[in-house]
Amino acid sequence: MMYADVIVDISLEKLDHVFQYRIPSTLEKSIVVGSQILIPFGKGNRRMRGYVVGLSDHTEYPVEKIKAILQLLNRSTTIESRMIALAWWMRKQYGGTMSQALRTVIPVKQKVKGKEKRFLSLAVEKDVASAYIVQHGKRSKAKAKVLGELLEKRRVPMEWMTENLGVSSSVINGLKEEGLILIESEGIYRIPSFLAKGERGEGHRLSLQQQEIVDDFGDAYQQGIQRVCLLHGVTGSGKTEVYMELIRIVIAQGKQAIVLIPEIALTYQTVMRFYRGFGNRVSIMNSRMSQGERYDQYERAKRGEIDIMIGPRSALFTPFQELGLIIIDEEHETTYKSDTIPKYHARETAVELARLANASVVLGSATPSLESFYLAKQGEYHYYELPERIGTRHLPSVEVVDLREELKAGNKSMFSRALKEKIEWRLKKRQQTILFINRRGYAGFVSCRACGKAVGCPHCDVTLTVHNNGTLRCHYCGYTISIPKRCPICSSSYIAAFGTGTQKVEEAVKREFPQARVLRMDADTTSGKDGHQKVLSVFAKQEADILIGTQMIVKGHDFPHVTLVGVIAADLSLFSNDYHSSERTFELLVQAAGRAGRGEEAGEVVIQTYNPEHYSIVTAAKQDYQAFYEQEILYRRLLSYPPVGQIMAILAMAKEEKEGENLLEQLKEEMQESCMMMGIMVVGPTSASVGKIQDVYRSVMYLKNSRIADILKMKEKMEEYLNTKEELKEVQVQFDVNPVHIY
Ligand code: ADP
Ligand code: ZN
Ligand code: ZN
């Protein structure tokens, strides 16, 4: 006998209610996860539509009480069925519950819709609006009033119109319907009216290499061959231009496309390129939007009002009727991995979604993730390459400077002689320089010279960070104090703040190049809305000579007047306990180098390091991905790390110090035999590298194996075991399959 777990409604409140139904033997073969069915529901056996979210061959209810499914509804897969099947796959792949997975893939309409500020503006040229007033003004006074107001003020809050002009919302909607005005929610990018009408800007004629890729993809697509492709192209090689052509192919067949771009690279310029190409058939999603606004975007996609959705990770779940293509730009970015449950990777999930929807996937990067390149080499992914920059612009020349030699030569400055000379030359020639500090979260802290301890957060296992306003703050929980005068541990007054990396570099620059106009980009200088964009636009307008910052500044921005990039200490990201550190270092250095020489002038890069012989640095200096890959994959193979091996983290969080670790020990013991039989290696448990966050202790254990299927089987076993342990509810357990950060 087979049973189906059924949900009767996919709205938020009912997700956790799963009802079991018997599958009649006639339907046993045809019902799958995602199927829409007709069921008798409740006391009166009302006939209702349900979705199958799970299948099993046993039930915990008395068999005679279980009702049977009445009918299988339309066999063709609807969007809902596809999303439910995707959620099912995600739950299996990444852990968590089905309802958590469903909530991730199916946007739910919130009951209380947050108050949204909406704005009105003209959708037509001014003379069209004026003509309308002249023609229809007498008959529709209210409409004329609104248009008149917009002619004058361009952009007016809807509320203001209804309250101060006394026009009803039906008048406003009428104008919208006639295509005269736009109603926009805050947070949505504005489509300039000349583009909204679908006027295409100038496209480029594709280069030979670009055209070859487009043709090859197009031929396969016409034949109905769906593939996953890796587009490996250096920065500025014209990948985005290729994406747009591929989208045209897909749209020409009446299908739609999703484009994932990391939020940090989702800049005005990028967005405008797509608007210019596709007008108002494009929609943009970002994390600043409210849930309601995002829901509206999804609805527009469902209604077929748009063909292209651009956005970060969550845009992947846009419910297009005929999804044809998913593009993931900068596919190596770690932000594509979710940090909440289910901890899915957008890349892997996109591949599965494409399989379900019969669509293609294109992954683009200058520095592909080891995973993608590995799969491309194995022939699982189709490989396309764009090895050269467009036009006559060449990749910059790179010099590696050994900082140990500098010290030997008596140079105690932060800048090597080579870098210093090159900066001076740029200042003379009025060209711009970027100075890059290669470290995530490298922030200032306060430490005591008597006892040597740094001032830490009492709730989290981290040091507090110095902020400009004279406070110390915890980046995990927000705990804030003013900088103490005495050491909280030994009361010594020999206590001092160490500046942040960026601040220190700024001070040094001001000392050594007093004539330079300097900009710094970090959490302190970019706080507030659009702070980020402000700093970048000042620099783009050449109102500063030197820009100092962390990875924020090396991703995706295009400054044509930058001809020099200096990496202050390339090894800062090299030595952490994470097996990704070489990959991240290589990627950051290549990205940083890619910022130089994007205009007419050739670019130069200086990489300062204490480890000039490390392969990450050697290969990055040559911009040689292949060489880096060959070295790195040896290391991964040796230690069976992904992509060669598979690894799963099991994170246990508890209020009591030893509770989580004890649970993991117990789990390890319980599973020891099965692990041994499956050849799964268990590492740990041990305290996580940040052992406490917000007073919750964190312990971690890792499973390693060469086959993902085994790891997932073990995960299921563990989940089952944990579900039976009532007394363990005090400990929260999370699974993370192939984590992008080590815990
Ligand atoms: P990537 O996405 O690989 O960084 P882009 O598509 O942004 O590269 O292209 C880099 C620059 O070259 C852009 O300014 C783009 O407008 C220009 N470009 C791209 N393809 C062509 C082409 N075929 N002819 C001329 N310019 C091009
Ligand atoms: Zn804290
Ligand atoms: Zn002290």
XYZ file of N, CA and C in Angstrom, residues 61-62 238 412 417 538 543 562:
24
model
N -1.219 6.209 11.060
C -2.639 6.284 11.405
C -3.292 4.928 11.189
N -4.445 4.723 11.831
C -5.195 3.494 11.548
C -5.583 3.466 10.071
N 33.265 40.195 -22.457
C 31.989 40.274 -23.179
C 30.987 39.200 -22.809
N 60.483 50.065 5.874
C 59.522 49.637 6.889
C 58.110 50.126 6.563
N 58.853 49.681 -2.530
C 59.421 50.748 -3.364
C 58.751 50.774 -4.735
N 31.723 59.108 -6.533
C 32.745 60.147 -6.359
C 34.034 59.712 -7.063
N 36.936 62.427 -8.732
C 37.114 63.433 -7.696
C 38.061 62.939 -6.610
N 41.321 53.973 -13.842
C 42.210 53.275 -12.921
C 43.257 52.524 -13.735
